[in-house]
Amino acid sequence: MILSGAGQIGMAIARRVGYGMKIVIGDKSIANAVAISDIMNKAGFDTVAVETDLSSRDSILGIIAEAKKYGEITMLVNAAGVSPSQASVEAILKVDLYGTAVLLEEVGKVIAEGGTGVTISSQSGHRMPALLPEQDRLLAMTPTEELLSLPMLQPENIENSLHAYQMAKRCNVKRVMAESVKWGERGARINSISPGIIVTPLAVDEFNGPRGDFYKNMFAKCPAGRPGTADEVANVAELLMRPQGAFITGADFLIDGGATASYFYGPLQPEGN
């Protein structure tokens, strides 16, 4: 298994489905990768940590080469990314949008028959206004090295870091759809999961950031009335990555406690709706 992103969601998924296999954990912070690797190894898993920069194709090829040392790659869990409160517009597009696209592409070239993958998107991509079909197709099909040159992703068309994040996550979902066709040619499957507010260190950064009150209000007024946990995301990932999900590929699963439903049709509706 390749686990990209040494955080709570990635670790929860890896613990759920990664027993009995070698897990190569990549993160831009080698300290984070080593910390998660150490926790898992002490719990009986077999992991190794490598420094990986999701915004670099060479770095992505590096973690794939490391994983291939141990045998065929049969699972990909991509939980890497940066949030609107953590990064600039440029960094979000380079990591969350471009980097994810490259990772799905490169792993898709070598994934073993019967292999599976999940990438973590976000509820944010579901709350952005609909794009034109032509725009969705561009996000899905544009060659990876041309993605960041798309007119819709230029600075004058991106309002702020939240808008960049929404575009990146919309792209993730569309990219998964397109890549699932290519993965299918190898007898493999790829899906995305769009979590809502999940309590992780990244989420705590958001709670304490400039949009903290917005996020707290979001989970207070969603049907579930609370934020979610990494293990609840892992519940869905387990379905998608196990034989029970054999007929599921190219799909996105929204796990947000009903926050998006409330945004469109409940108490979270923006004023004026």
PDB file of C-alpha atoms in Angstrom:
ATOM      1  CA  MET A   1       0.000   0.000   0.000  1.00  0.00           C
ATOM      2  CA  ILE A   2       1.026   3.564  -0.693  1.00  0.00           C
ATOM      3  CA  LEU A   3      -0.317   5.947   1.945  1.00  0.00           C
ATOM      4  CA  SER A   4       0.149   9.540   0.846  1.00  0.00           C
ATOM      5  CA  GLY A   5      -0.425  11.964   3.703  1.00  0.00           C
ATOM      6  CA  ALA A   6       0.566  11.044   7.249  1.00  0.00           C
ATOM      7  CA  GLY A   7      -2.541  12.235   9.066  1.00  0.00           C
ATOM      8  CA  GLN A   8      -5.399  10.844  11.106  1.00  0.00           C
ATOM      9  CA  ILE A   9      -7.709   9.987   8.196  1.00  0.00           C
ATOM     10  CA  GLY A  10      -4.994   8.243   6.194  1.00  0.00           C
ATOM     11  CA  MET A  11      -3.820   6.294   9.217  1.00  0.00           C
ATOM     12  CA  ALA A  12      -7.370   5.241  10.118  1.00  0.00           C
ATOM     13  CA  ILE A  13      -7.896   3.864   6.608  1.00  0.00           C
ATOM     14  CA  ALA A  14      -4.492   2.150   6.527  1.00  0.00           C
ATOM     15  CA  ARG A  15      -5.149   0.494   9.884  1.00  0.00           C
ATOM     16  CA  ARG A  16      -8.512  -0.733   8.664  1.00  0.00           C
ATOM     17  CA  VAL A  17      -7.378  -2.312   5.381  1.00  0.00           C
ATOM     18  CA  GLY A  18      -3.580  -2.456   5.452  1.00  0.00           C
ATOM     19  CA  TYR A  19      -2.848  -5.307   7.831  1.00  0.00           C
ATOM     20  CA  GLY A  20      -0.656  -8.058   6.424  1.00  0.00           C
ATOM     21  CA  MET A  21       0.919  -5.859   3.774  1.00  0.00           C
ATOM     22  CA  LYS A  22       3.829  -3.471   3.461  1.00  0.00           C
ATOM     23  CA  ILE A  23       2.677   0.140   3.834  1.00  0.00           C
ATOM     24  CA  VAL A  24       4.860   2.916   2.426  1.00  0.00           C
ATOM     25  CA  ILE A  25       3.910   6.169   4.148  1.00  0.00           C
ATOM     26  CA  GLY A  26       4.754   9.397   2.339  1.00  0.00           C
ATOM     27  CA  ASP A  27       4.452  12.928   3.651  1.00  0.00           C
ATOM     28  CA  LYS A  28       6.107  16.260   2.903  1.00  0.00           C
ATOM     29  CA  SER A  29       7.112  16.295   6.572  1.00  0.00           C
ATOM     30  CA  ILE A  30       9.324  13.285   7.145  1.00  0.00           C
ATOM     31  CA  ALA A  31       8.758  13.820  10.877  1.00  0.00           C
ATOM     32  CA  ASN A  32       5.007  13.315  10.403  1.00  0.00           C
ATOM     33  CA  ALA A  33       5.590  10.226   8.258  1.00  0.00           C
ATOM     34  CA  VAL A  34       7.965   8.749  10.847  1.00  0.00           C
ATOM     35  CA  ALA A  35       5.520   9.489  13.676  1.00  0.00           C
ATOM     36  CA  ILE A  36       2.612   7.711  11.955  1.00  0.00           C
ATOM     37  CA  SER A  37       4.913   4.872  10.877  1.00  0.00           C
ATOM     38  CA  ASP A  38       6.090   4.422  14.463  1.00  0.00           C
ATOM     39  CA  ILE A  39       2.530   4.328  15.832  1.00  0.00           C
ATOM     40  CA  MET A  40       1.509   1.726  13.287  1.00  0.00           C
ATOM     41  CA  ASN A  41       4.614  -0.417  13.641  1.00  0.00           C
ATOM     42  CA  LYS A  42       4.104  -0.549  17.391  1.00  0.00           C
ATOM     43  CA  ALA A  43       0.560  -1.759  16.689  1.00  0.00           C
ATOM     44  CA  GLY A  44       1.818  -4.663  14.582  1.00  0.00           C
ATOM     45  CA  PHE A  45       1.750  -3.136  11.098  1.00  0.00           C
ATOM     46  CA  ASP A  46       4.679  -3.193   8.671  1.00  0.00           C
ATOM     47  CA  THR A  47       5.386   0.345   7.505  1.00  0.00           C
ATOM     48  CA  VAL A  48       8.218   2.497   6.238  1.00  0.00           C
ATOM     49  CA  ALA A  49       8.307   6.308   6.059  1.00  0.00           C
ATOM     50  CA  VAL A  50       9.533   8.332   3.081  1.00  0.00           C
ATOM     51  CA  GLU A  51       9.601  12.057   2.422  1.00  0.00           C
ATOM     52  CA  THR A  52       7.167  12.844  -0.388  1.00  0.00           C
ATOM     53  CA  ASP A  53       6.149  16.167  -1.890  1.00  0.00           C
ATOM     54  CA  LEU A  54       2.764  15.743  -3.592  1.00  0.00           C
ATOM     55  CA  SER A  55       3.387  18.838  -5.717  1.00  0.00           C
ATOM     56  CA  SER A  56       6.381  17.158  -7.413  1.00  0.00           C
ATOM     57  CA  ARG A  57       6.054  14.442 -10.050  1.00  0.00           C
ATOM     58  CA  ASP A  58       9.610  13.299  -9.344  1.00  0.00           C
ATOM     59  CA  SER A  59       8.784  12.927  -5.663  1.00  0.00           C
ATOM     60  CA  ILE A  60       5.637  10.954  -6.497  1.00  0.00           C
ATOM     61  CA  LEU A  61       7.655   8.678  -8.784  1.00  0.00           C
ATOM     62  CA  GLY A  62      10.066   8.262  -5.880  1.00  0.00           C
ATOM     63  CA  ILE A  63       7.470   6.873  -3.469  1.00  0.00           C
ATOM     64  CA  ILE A  64       6.136   4.587  -6.206  1.00  0.00           C
ATOM     65  CA  ALA A  65       9.667   3.263  -6.812  1.00  0.00           C
ATOM     66  CA  GLU A  66      10.106   2.703  -3.074  1.00  0.00           C
ATOM     67  CA  ALA A  67       6.823   0.812  -2.890  1.00  0.00           C
ATOM     68  CA  LYS A  68       7.710  -1.388  -5.869  1.00  0.00           C
ATOM     69  CA  LYS A  69      10.771  -2.648  -3.976  1.00  0.00           C
ATOM     70  CA  TYR A  70       8.390  -4.658  -1.805  1.00  0.00           C
ATOM     71  CA  GLY A  71       6.217  -6.118  -4.560  1.00  0.00           C
ATOM     72  CA  GLU A  72       3.185  -5.156  -6.608  1.00  0.00           C
ATOM     73  CA  ILE A  73       1.248  -2.075  -5.534  1.00  0.00           C
ATOM     74  CA  THR A  74      -2.271  -3.209  -4.682  1.00  0.00           C
ATOM     75  CA  MET A  75      -3.646  -0.259  -2.689  1.00  0.00           C
ATOM     76  CA  LEU A  76      -3.419   3.531  -2.772  1.00  0.00           C
ATOM     77  CA  VAL A  77      -4.715   5.784  -0.016  1.00  0.00           C
ATOM     78  CA  ASN A  78      -4.241   9.464  -0.789  1.00  0.00           C
ATOM     79  CA  ALA A  79      -5.009  11.625   2.212  1.00  0.00           C
ATOM     80  CA  ALA A  80      -2.429  14.324   1.528  1.00  0.00           C
ATOM     81  CA  GLY A  81      -3.324  17.956   1.063  1.00  0.00           C
ATOM     82  CA  VAL A  82      -3.390  21.440   2.498  1.00  0.00           C
ATOM     83  CA  SER A  83      -6.375  23.418   3.761  1.00  0.00           C
ATOM     84  CA  PRO A  84      -7.559  26.986   3.023  1.00  0.00           C
ATOM     85  CA  SER A  85      -6.258  28.253   6.360  1.00  0.00           C
ATOM     86  CA  GLN A  86      -2.885  26.589   5.904  1.00  0.00           C
ATOM     87  CA  ALA A  87      -1.807  27.571   2.440  1.00  0.00           C
ATOM     88  CA  SER A  88      -1.895  30.069  -0.406  1.00  0.00           C
ATOM     89  CA  VAL A  89      -3.995  29.774  -3.538  1.00  0.00           C
ATOM     90  CA  GLU A  90      -0.907  28.709  -5.493  1.00  0.00           C
ATOM     91  CA  ALA A  91       0.055  26.008  -2.977  1.00  0.00           C
ATOM     92  CA  ILE A  92      -3.478  24.603  -2.809  1.00  0.00           C
ATOM     93  CA  LEU A  93      -3.709  24.292  -6.586  1.00  0.00           C
ATOM     94  CA  LYS A  94      -0.206  22.793  -6.849  1.00  0.00           C
ATOM     95  CA  VAL A  95      -0.705  20.213  -4.076  1.00  0.00           C
ATOM     96  CA  ASP A  96      -4.412  19.414  -3.852  1.00  0.00           C
ATOM     97  CA  LEU A  97      -5.275  19.733  -7.543  1.00  0.00           C
ATOM     98  CA  TYR A  98      -2.171  19.057  -9.618  1.00  0.00           C
ATOM     99  CA  GLY A  99      -0.456  16.719  -7.153  1.00  0.00           C
ATOM    100  CA  THR A 100      -3.499  14.518  -6.686  1.00  0.00           C
ATOM    101  CA  ALA A 101      -3.978  14.284 -10.452  1.00  0.00           C
ATOM    102  CA  VAL A 102      -0.358  13.219 -10.944  1.00  0.00           C
ATOM    103  CA  LEU A 103      -0.530  10.656  -8.134  1.00  0.00           C
ATOM    104  CA  LEU A 104      -3.682   9.034  -9.541  1.00  0.00           C
ATOM    105  CA  GLU A 105      -2.132   9.003 -13.004  1.00  0.00           C
ATOM    106  CA  GLU A 106       1.214   7.515 -12.013  1.00  0.00           C
ATOM    107  CA  VAL A 107      -0.147   4.889  -9.611  1.00  0.00           C
ATOM    108  CA  GLY A 108      -2.728   4.015 -12.260  1.00  0.00           C
ATOM    109  CA  LYS A 109       0.112   3.030 -14.594  1.00  0.00           C
ATOM    110  CA  VAL A 110       1.421   0.373 -12.182  1.00  0.00           C
ATOM    111  CA  ILE A 111      -1.503  -0.661  -9.956  1.00  0.00           C
ATOM    112  CA  ALA A 112      -1.897  -4.442  -9.798  1.00  0.00           C
ATOM    113  CA  GLU A 113      -4.891  -6.287 -11.184  1.00  0.00           C
ATOM    114  CA  GLY A 114      -7.581  -6.285  -8.505  1.00  0.00           C
ATOM    115  CA  GLY A 115      -5.996  -3.208  -6.937  1.00  0.00           C
ATOM    116  CA  THR A 116      -8.001  -0.430  -5.308  1.00  0.00           C
ATOM    117  CA  GLY A 117      -7.525   3.178  -4.364  1.00  0.00           C
ATOM    118  CA  VAL A 118      -9.241   6.001  -2.542  1.00  0.00           C
ATOM    119  CA  THR A 119      -8.399   9.681  -2.543  1.00  0.00           C
ATOM    120  CA  ILE A 120      -9.738  12.092   0.049  1.00  0.00           C
ATOM    121  CA  SER A 121     -11.589  15.015  -1.485  1.00  0.00           C
ATOM    122  CA  SER A 122     -13.903  17.309   0.524  1.00  0.00           C
ATOM    123  CA  GLN A 123     -17.467  18.472   1.027  1.00  0.00           C
ATOM    124  CA  SER A 124     -16.202  21.860  -0.218  1.00  0.00           C
ATOM    125  CA  GLY A 125     -16.265  20.636  -3.799  1.00  0.00           C
ATOM    126  CA  HIS A 126     -19.986  19.911  -3.445  1.00  0.00           C
ATOM    127  CA  ARG A 127     -20.937  23.409  -2.285  1.00  0.00           C
ATOM    128  CA  MET A 128     -19.321  25.360  -5.047  1.00  0.00           C
ATOM    129  CA  PRO A 129     -21.758  26.469  -7.777  1.00  0.00           C
ATOM    130  CA  ALA A 130     -22.026  24.030 -10.680  1.00  0.00           C
ATOM    131  CA  LEU A 131     -19.447  24.374 -13.409  1.00  0.00           C
ATOM    132  CA  LEU A 132     -20.248  24.170 -17.088  1.00  0.00           C
ATOM    133  CA  PRO A 133     -20.009  20.637 -18.535  1.00  0.00           C
ATOM    134  CA  GLU A 134     -17.068  21.828 -20.625  1.00  0.00           C
ATOM    135  CA  GLN A 135     -15.263  23.014 -17.487  1.00  0.00           C
ATOM    136  CA  ASP A 136     -15.882  19.723 -15.678  1.00  0.00           C
ATOM    137  CA  ARG A 137     -14.498  17.883 -18.697  1.00  0.00           C
ATOM    138  CA  LEU A 138     -11.377  20.047 -18.686  1.00  0.00           C
ATOM    139  CA  LEU A 139     -10.764  19.281 -15.014  1.00  0.00           C
ATOM    140  CA  ALA A 140     -11.261  15.576 -15.709  1.00  0.00           C
ATOM    141  CA  MET A 141      -9.357  15.159 -18.967  1.00  0.00           C
ATOM    142  CA  THR A 142      -6.692  17.860 -19.348  1.00  0.00           C
ATOM    143  CA  PRO A 143      -3.168  16.379 -19.380  1.00  0.00           C
ATOM    144  CA  THR A 144      -1.705  16.781 -15.905  1.00  0.00           C
ATOM    145  CA  GLU A 145       1.121  19.089 -16.945  1.00  0.00           C
ATOM    146  CA  GLU A 146      -1.398  21.464 -18.531  1.00  0.00           C
ATOM    147  CA  LEU A 147      -3.882  21.558 -15.654  1.00  0.00           C
ATOM    148  CA  LEU A 148      -2.493  24.609 -13.887  1.00  0.00           C
ATOM    149  CA  SER A 149      -2.578  26.541 -17.173  1.00  0.00           C
ATOM    150  CA  LEU A 150      -6.366  26.260 -17.502  1.00  0.00           C
ATOM    151  CA  PRO A 151      -7.970  29.736 -17.681  1.00  0.00           C
ATOM    152  CA  MET A 152     -10.405  28.927 -14.850  1.00  0.00           C
ATOM    153  CA  LEU A 153      -7.454  28.285 -12.516  1.00  0.00           C
ATOM    154  CA  GLN A 154      -5.626  31.551 -13.178  1.00  0.00           C
ATOM    155  CA  PRO A 155      -5.236  34.014 -10.266  1.00  0.00           C
ATOM    156  CA  GLU A 156      -7.713  36.501 -11.692  1.00  0.00           C
ATOM    157  CA  ASN A 157     -10.400  33.801 -11.668  1.00  0.00           C
ATOM    158  CA  ILE A 158      -9.720  32.451  -8.155  1.00  0.00           C
ATOM    159  CA  GLU A 159     -11.289  34.603  -5.437  1.00  0.00           C
ATOM    160  CA  ASN A 160      -9.384  33.316  -2.390  1.00  0.00           C
ATOM    161  CA  SER A 161      -7.856  30.195  -0.829  1.00  0.00           C
ATOM    162  CA  LEU A 162     -11.282  28.693  -0.072  1.00  0.00           C
ATOM    163  CA  HIS A 163     -12.304  29.036  -3.725  1.00  0.00           C
ATOM    164  CA  ALA A 164      -9.007  27.432  -4.774  1.00  0.00           C
ATOM    165  CA  TYR A 165      -9.685  24.560  -2.365  1.00  0.00           C
ATOM    166  CA  GLN A 166     -13.182  24.078  -3.745  1.00  0.00           C
ATOM    167  CA  MET A 167     -11.854  23.994  -7.301  1.00  0.00           C
ATOM    168  CA  ALA A 168      -9.163  21.511  -6.304  1.00  0.00           C
ATOM    169  CA  LYS A 169     -11.668  19.204  -4.663  1.00  0.00           C
ATOM    170  CA  ARG A 170     -14.061  19.445  -7.602  1.00  0.00           C
ATOM    171  CA  CYS A 171     -11.130  18.499  -9.808  1.00  0.00           C
ATOM    172  CA  ASN A 172     -10.307  15.520  -7.557  1.00  0.00           C
ATOM    173  CA  VAL A 173     -13.788  14.085  -8.048  1.00  0.00           C
ATOM    174  CA  LYS A 174     -13.765  14.602 -11.812  1.00  0.00           C
ATOM    175  CA  ARG A 175     -10.228  13.260 -12.089  1.00  0.00           C
ATOM    176  CA  VAL A 176     -11.217  10.093 -10.226  1.00  0.00           C
ATOM    177  CA  MET A 177     -14.027   9.540 -12.719  1.00  0.00           C
ATOM    178  CA  ALA A 178     -11.670   9.845 -15.678  1.00  0.00           C
ATOM    179  CA  GLU A 179      -8.879   7.814 -14.084  1.00  0.00           C
ATOM    180  CA  SER A 180     -11.293   5.017 -13.133  1.00  0.00           C
ATOM    181  CA  VAL A 181     -11.615   4.221 -16.828  1.00  0.00           C
ATOM    182  CA  LYS A 182      -7.845   3.822 -17.157  1.00  0.00           C
ATOM    183  CA  TRP A 183      -7.556   1.910 -13.878  1.00  0.00           C
ATOM    184  CA  GLY A 184     -10.321  -0.364 -15.131  1.00  0.00           C
ATOM    185  CA  GLU A 185      -8.161  -1.385 -18.081  1.00  0.00           C
ATOM    186  CA  ARG A 186      -5.782  -2.871 -15.488  1.00  0.00           C
ATOM    187  CA  GLY A 187      -8.608  -4.534 -13.564  1.00  0.00           C
ATOM    188  CA  ALA A 188      -8.350  -1.984 -10.742  1.00  0.00           C
ATOM    189  CA  ARG A 189     -10.729   0.487  -9.097  1.00  0.00           C
ATOM    190  CA  ILE A 190     -10.405   4.074  -7.801  1.00  0.00           C
ATOM    191  CA  ASN A 191     -12.935   6.176  -5.861  1.00  0.00           C
ATOM    192  CA  SER A 192     -13.001   9.370  -3.846  1.00  0.00           C
ATOM    193  CA  ILE A 193     -14.412  10.238  -0.442  1.00  0.00           C
ATOM    194  CA  SER A 194     -15.570  13.780   0.383  1.00  0.00           C
ATOM    195  CA  PRO A 195     -15.562  14.196   4.155  1.00  0.00           C
ATOM    196  CA  GLY A 196     -17.190  17.034   6.018  1.00  0.00           C
ATOM    197  CA  ILE A 197     -15.807  18.323   9.294  1.00  0.00           C
ATOM    198  CA  ILE A 198     -13.650  15.507  10.663  1.00  0.00           C
ATOM    199  CA  VAL A 199     -11.800  16.119  13.914  1.00  0.00           C
ATOM    200  CA  THR A 200      -8.101  15.965  13.027  1.00  0.00           C
ATOM    201  CA  PRO A 201      -5.153  18.283  13.735  1.00  0.00           C
ATOM    202  CA  LEU A 202      -5.834  19.927  10.348  1.00  0.00           C
ATOM    203  CA  ALA A 203      -9.461  20.537  11.347  1.00  0.00           C
ATOM    204  CA  VAL A 204      -8.376  22.016  14.656  1.00  0.00           C
ATOM    205  CA  ASP A 205      -6.245  24.481  12.649  1.00  0.00           C
ATOM    206  CA  GLU A 206      -9.408  25.424  10.781  1.00  0.00           C
ATOM    207  CA  PHE A 207     -11.425  25.772  14.023  1.00  0.00           C
ATOM    208  CA  ASN A 208      -8.788  28.192  15.301  1.00  0.00           C
ATOM    209  CA  GLY A 209      -8.375  29.963  11.953  1.00  0.00           C
ATOM    210  CA  PRO A 210     -10.252  32.880  10.414  1.00  0.00           C
ATOM    211  CA  ARG A 211     -13.204  30.651   9.465  1.00  0.00           C
ATOM    212  CA  GLY A 212     -13.411  28.884  12.817  1.00  0.00           C
ATOM    213  CA  ASP A 213     -16.878  30.161  13.720  1.00  0.00           C
ATOM    214  CA  PHE A 214     -18.128  29.195  10.257  1.00  0.00           C
ATOM    215  CA  TYR A 215     -17.018  25.596  10.722  1.00  0.00           C
ATOM    216  CA  LYS A 216     -18.358  25.313  14.260  1.00  0.00           C
ATOM    217  CA  ASN A 217     -21.712  26.644  13.079  1.00  0.00           C
ATOM    218  CA  MET A 218     -21.626  24.146  10.215  1.00  0.00           C
ATOM    219  CA  PHE A 219     -21.488  21.043  12.332  1.00  0.00           C
ATOM    220  CA  ALA A 220     -23.844  22.482  14.943  1.00  0.00           C
ATOM    221  CA  LYS A 221     -26.532  23.008  12.287  1.00  0.00           C
ATOM    222  CA  CYS A 222     -26.008  19.859  10.217  1.00  0.00           C
ATOM    223  CA  PRO A 223     -28.443  16.953  10.720  1.00  0.00           C
ATOM    224  CA  ALA A 224     -25.836  14.895  12.609  1.00  0.00           C
ATOM    225  CA  GLY A 225     -25.216  17.822  14.976  1.00  0.00           C
ATOM    226  CA  ARG A 226     -21.533  17.026  15.380  1.00  0.00           C
ATOM    227  CA  PRO A 227     -18.266  16.687  13.501  1.00  0.00           C
ATOM    228  CA  GLY A 228     -17.159  13.274  12.308  1.00  0.00           C
ATOM    229  CA  THR A 229     -14.218  11.036  13.152  1.00  0.00           C
ATOM    230  CA  ALA A 230     -11.466   9.600  11.015  1.00  0.00           C
ATOM    231  CA  ASP A 231     -12.739   6.109  11.753  1.00  0.00           C
ATOM    232  CA  GLU A 232     -16.094   6.963  10.190  1.00  0.00           C
ATOM    233  CA  VAL A 233     -14.278   7.867   6.979  1.00  0.00           C
ATOM    234  CA  ALA A 234     -12.405   4.573   7.258  1.00  0.00           C
ATOM    235  CA  ASN A 235     -15.745   2.748   7.458  1.00  0.00           C
ATOM    236  CA  VAL A 236     -16.547   3.890   3.916  1.00  0.00           C
ATOM    237  CA  ALA A 237     -12.998   3.379   2.663  1.00  0.00           C
ATOM    238  CA  GLU A 238     -13.143  -0.203   3.887  1.00  0.00           C
ATOM    239  CA  LEU A 239     -16.256  -0.827   1.789  1.00  0.00           C
ATOM    240  CA  LEU A 240     -14.670   0.759  -1.278  1.00  0.00           C
ATOM    241  CA  MET A 241     -11.351  -1.077  -0.962  1.00  0.00           C
ATOM    242  CA  ARG A 242     -12.674  -4.528  -0.095  1.00  0.00           C
ATOM    243  CA  PRO A 243     -14.472  -7.085  -2.336  1.00  0.00           C
ATOM    244  CA  GLN A 244     -17.843  -5.818  -1.053  1.00  0.00           C
ATOM    245  CA  GLY A 245     -17.215  -2.704  -3.173  1.00  0.00           C
ATOM    246  CA  ALA A 246     -16.233  -4.571  -6.323  1.00  0.00           C
ATOM    247  CA  PHE A 247     -18.904  -2.839  -8.436  1.00  0.00           C
ATOM    248  CA  ILE A 248     -17.970   0.666  -7.229  1.00  0.00           C
ATOM    249  CA  THR A 249     -15.447   2.688  -9.195  1.00  0.00           C
ATOM    250  CA  GLY A 250     -15.222   6.270 -10.425  1.00  0.00           C
ATOM    251  CA  ALA A 251     -17.572   7.353  -7.623  1.00  0.00           C
ATOM    252  CA  ASP A 252     -17.472   9.979  -4.891  1.00  0.00           C
ATOM    253  CA  PHE A 253     -18.941   9.433  -1.433  1.00  0.00           C
ATOM    254  CA  LEU A 254     -20.030  12.490   0.557  1.00  0.00           C
ATOM    255  CA  ILE A 255     -19.614  11.900   4.315  1.00  0.00           C
ATOM    256  CA  ASP A 256     -20.500  15.167   6.019  1.00  0.00           C
ATOM    257  CA  GLY A 257     -23.246  14.507   8.558  1.00  0.00           C
ATOM    258  CA  GLY A 258     -25.711  16.164   6.204  1.00  0.00           C
ATOM    259  CA  ALA A 259     -23.931  19.541   6.205  1.00  0.00           C
ATOM    260  CA  THR A 260     -24.221  19.912   2.429  1.00  0.00           C
ATOM    261  CA  ALA A 261     -27.926  19.042   2.579  1.00  0.00           C
ATOM    262  CA  SER A 262     -28.387  21.696   5.253  1.00  0.00           C
ATOM    263  CA  TYR A 263     -26.407  24.191   3.151  1.00  0.00           C
ATOM    264  CA  PHE A 264     -28.785  23.801   0.224  1.00  0.00           C
ATOM    265  CA  TYR A 265     -32.064  23.072   1.965  1.00  0.00           C
ATOM    266  CA  GLY A 266     -31.743  23.731   5.711  1.00  0.00           C
ATOM    267  CA  PRO A 267     -30.513  26.170   8.341  1.00  0.00           C
ATOM    268  CA  LEU A 268     -27.052  26.458   6.788  1.00  0.00           C
ATOM    269  CA  GLN A 269     -28.454  28.076   3.630  1.00  0.00           C
ATOM    270  CA  PRO A 270     -26.643  31.321   2.786  1.00  0.00           C
ATOM    271  CA  GLU A 271     -28.699  34.467   3.318  1.00  0.00           C
ATOM    272  CA  GLY A 272     -30.810  35.282   0.309  1.00  0.00           C
ATOM    273  CA  ASN A 273     -31.600  31.654  -0.593  1.00  0.00           C
TER     274      ASN A 273
END
